[in-house]
XYZ file of C-alpha atoms in Angstrom:
244
model
C 94.493 -70.095 38.221
C 92.525 -68.452 40.946
C 90.537 -70.835 43.098
C 86.706 -70.634 42.732
C 84.914 -70.961 46.044
C 82.867 -74.148 46.231
C 79.808 -72.304 47.500
C 79.759 -70.149 44.313
C 79.691 -73.285 42.114
C 76.819 -74.616 44.178
C 74.947 -71.399 43.735
C 75.482 -71.512 39.931
C 74.150 -75.072 39.806
C 71.123 -73.991 41.832
C 70.434 -71.098 39.446
C 70.730 -73.423 36.418
C 68.223 -75.824 37.949
C 65.804 -72.994 38.679
C 66.096 -71.723 35.072
C 65.366 -75.218 33.739
C 62.353 -75.520 36.052
C 60.968 -72.161 34.967
C 61.492 -73.019 31.296
C 59.703 -76.311 31.796
C 56.761 -74.631 33.502
C 56.472 -72.150 30.623
C 56.231 -75.043 28.170
C 53.391 -76.705 30.072
C 51.262 -73.556 30.486
C 47.772 -73.785 28.896
C 47.690 -72.671 25.270
C 46.649 -69.052 24.806
C 43.791 -70.193 22.514
C 41.879 -71.826 25.370
C 39.732 -70.411 28.169
C 39.343 -72.756 31.147
C 37.435 -70.416 33.419
C 35.690 -67.070 33.080
C 34.311 -65.200 30.058
C 35.759 -64.507 26.634
C 34.828 -60.923 25.741
C 35.055 -59.017 22.468
C 34.783 -55.277 22.985
C 32.781 -52.588 21.205
C 32.997 -52.870 17.435
C 34.869 -56.161 17.603
C 33.981 -59.317 15.705
C 34.554 -63.039 15.975
C 35.455 -64.376 12.550
C 36.258 -67.967 11.576
C 37.971 -68.280 8.234
C 37.528 -70.822 5.469
C 39.441 -71.896 2.390
C 37.560 -69.274 0.364
C 37.678 -65.475 0.630
C 34.730 -65.203 3.035
C 34.507 -66.360 6.680
C 32.143 -69.192 7.634
C 31.317 -67.525 10.983
C 30.936 -63.796 11.518
C 29.582 -62.611 14.857
C 29.561 -59.139 16.362
C 29.444 -55.942 14.338
C 27.685 -56.593 10.987
C 26.235 -54.627 8.095
C 23.926 -52.970 7.367
C 23.766 -50.459 10.200
C 20.449 -49.627 11.799
C 18.455 -46.851 10.083
C 19.522 -44.388 12.810
C 23.174 -45.073 11.973
C 23.944 -47.112 15.078
C 25.936 -50.325 14.609
C 24.084 -53.613 14.275
C 25.353 -56.663 16.131
C 24.370 -60.051 14.784
C 25.651 -63.364 13.474
C 26.113 -65.003 10.087
C 26.971 -68.659 9.570
C 28.012 -69.635 6.045
C 28.619 -72.909 4.270
C 32.152 -74.017 3.539
C 31.682 -73.490 -0.198
C 29.863 -70.183 0.204
C 26.316 -69.015 0.806
C 24.710 -68.014 4.107
C 23.158 -70.912 6.049
C 21.964 -69.118 9.209
C 21.632 -65.433 10.031
C 20.497 -63.243 12.911
C 20.020 -59.737 11.488
C 17.569 -57.077 10.301
C 17.569 -55.147 7.061
C 15.519 -52.245 8.477
C 14.132 -50.895 11.713
C 12.230 -54.072 12.672
C 13.534 -56.477 15.350
C 16.177 -58.910 14.171
C 14.961 -62.105 12.507
C 16.524 -65.541 12.768
C 16.610 -66.962 9.248
C 17.625 -70.408 8.016
C 18.586 -70.523 4.327
C 18.692 -73.493 1.960
C 21.561 -73.938 -0.505
C 19.703 -71.810 -3.084
C 19.413 -68.846 -0.721
C 15.684 -69.217 0.015
C 14.251 -68.598 3.487
C 13.066 -72.007 4.700
C 12.643 -71.034 8.367
C 12.164 -67.457 9.540
C 11.059 -65.845 12.790
C 9.369 -62.438 12.919
C 8.257 -60.085 15.681
C 4.769 -61.600 15.301
C 5.938 -65.234 15.517
C 6.831 -67.805 12.861
C 7.242 -66.247 9.410
C 8.140 -69.317 7.368
C 7.348 -72.014 6.515
C 3.695 -71.378 5.720
C 1.677 -74.045 7.511
C -1.353 -75.767 5.954
C -4.648 -75.732 7.818
C -6.871 -78.842 7.330
C -10.423 -77.867 6.371
C -13.661 -79.828 6.016
C -17.176 -78.831 5.011
C -19.383 -77.882 7.958
C -22.684 -79.751 7.743
C -24.497 -82.500 9.633
C -24.447 -86.089 8.461
C -21.785 -88.678 7.761
C -20.229 -90.288 4.708
C -23.442 -89.805 2.706
C -22.695 -86.037 2.697
C -19.205 -86.377 1.220
C -18.563 -85.040 -2.306
C -19.575 -87.695 -4.840
C -19.288 -88.819 -8.452
C -21.809 -91.115 -10.140
C -20.335 -91.664 -13.604
C -17.351 -93.464 -15.084
C -15.689 -90.210 -16.108
C -13.043 -88.944 -13.688
C -14.178 -85.897 -11.700
C -12.643 -83.740 -8.986
C -14.025 -84.417 -5.510
C -11.776 -82.155 -3.392
C -9.216 -79.560 -4.495
C -6.639 -77.329 -2.816
C -4.001 -74.719 -3.694
C -0.753 -74.061 -1.802
C 2.773 -72.682 -2.125
C 5.583 -75.175 -2.535
C 8.226 -74.981 0.193
C 9.065 -78.640 0.690
C 9.803 -81.303 -1.912
C 6.971 -83.805 -1.305
C 3.325 -84.143 -0.304
C 1.187 -86.873 1.297
C -2.620 -87.012 1.346
C -5.105 -88.906 3.532
C -8.723 -89.439 2.464
C -11.850 -91.368 3.348
C -14.081 -92.931 0.703
C -16.934 -95.366 0.127
C -19.556 -96.215 -2.432
C -23.141 -95.707 -1.284
C -24.576 -98.981 -2.584
C -23.534 -102.571 -1.999
C -22.107 -104.027 -5.209
C -20.968 -100.605 -6.457
C -17.257 -99.970 -7.021
C -15.037 -97.036 -7.864
C -11.528 -95.656 -7.538
C -9.838 -92.497 -6.281
C -6.428 -90.960 -6.889
C -4.441 -87.735 -6.437
C -3.507 -85.185 -9.123
C -0.834 -82.484 -8.848
C -1.303 -79.635 -11.311
C -3.560 -81.939 -13.295
C -1.070 -84.829 -13.484
C -2.008 -88.197 -11.937
C 0.275 -89.357 -9.123
C 0.849 -92.994 -8.243
C -1.869 -95.587 -8.697
C -5.628 -95.277 -8.273
C -6.972 -97.025 -5.186
C -10.152 -99.117 -5.412
C -13.223 -98.160 -3.349
C -16.162 -100.367 -2.376
C -19.266 -100.214 -0.191
C -17.369 -99.674 3.054
C -16.111 -96.362 4.478
C -12.359 -96.708 4.753
C -9.222 -94.568 4.959
C -6.800 -94.181 2.056
C -3.243 -92.847 2.010
C -1.504 -91.351 -1.034
C 2.155 -90.424 -1.429
C 4.701 -89.308 -0.773
C 4.716 -87.600 -4.196
C 7.318 -85.190 -5.585
C 5.904 -81.683 -5.959
C 6.200 -79.902 -9.325
C 7.543 -76.393 -9.837
C 10.089 -74.292 -8.024
C 10.290 -72.837 -4.549
C 7.161 -70.840 -3.589
C 5.355 -71.739 -6.836
C 1.618 -72.438 -6.607
C 0.633 -76.104 -6.746
C -2.899 -77.435 -7.109
C -3.718 -80.762 -5.474
C -6.905 -82.679 -6.314
C -8.596 -85.824 -5.063
C -10.451 -87.273 -8.053
C -12.680 -90.305 -8.461
C -14.796 -92.288 -10.876
C -17.150 -95.270 -10.889
C -15.875 -98.613 -12.112
C -18.966 -100.789 -11.559
C -22.504 -100.811 -10.167
C -25.222 -98.182 -10.197
C -24.635 -96.071 -7.079
C -22.185 -93.257 -6.408
C -18.662 -92.974 -5.073
C -18.174 -90.556 -2.165
C -14.891 -89.275 -0.734
C -13.372 -86.482 1.331
C -9.845 -85.402 2.319
C -9.048 -85.672 6.027
C -5.490 -84.404 5.832
C -2.740 -83.238 3.463
C 0.791 -82.133 4.345
C 4.051 -81.291 2.636
C 7.307 -82.584 4.063
C 10.966 -83.442 3.519
C 11.863 -85.980 0.863
C 10.986 -89.414 2.245
C 11.594 -91.599 -0.831
């Protein structure tokens, strides 16, 4: 057998070590699904899509439909729930600027921006009668029959409502009670009123009807004793998330 020079064996061992080192370095390179520095760019017409267990993606960002009225592509973002249904969207259905819309699980717009500012929710504006005087100018009832003192009408967008009022009788030894009605139905318990101007809180109460249906809220009162009158006024009413 021909003799193999020792220096050639050494060179083969060196090459084997270098191959092992290179293979090891390849295995410890950062995964190709990570960006440690710099930007991640998707080119013209591209989209970032995150799949789900269903047929539709839960995140779709980049080129979306519909196109703009002039035929140019629209770029926006849709975020869906795992079981389907859009939860958040940045898009426009026409030639107006894109809106940011938050959807509930039924598909209703619960928060929406427009080019003029906040589109939804509709926000209540507290109102009071403009006249001089104090509690003696509040709406009043002087009989034992229940009568409406203050009423309001609004669109339902949240599940509950709370009401704040002030009330008093106008004669010492005279008593009454006030309560809140929703679409004519009494809510909670009536609160007693005496000859002392005080603040009363009602709710939270569940609102009747469906999304965006009209709801009428009333503060009603009646006398329960004495010969004077019961006076009351609403100082605030607001709808809100479900608290109880």
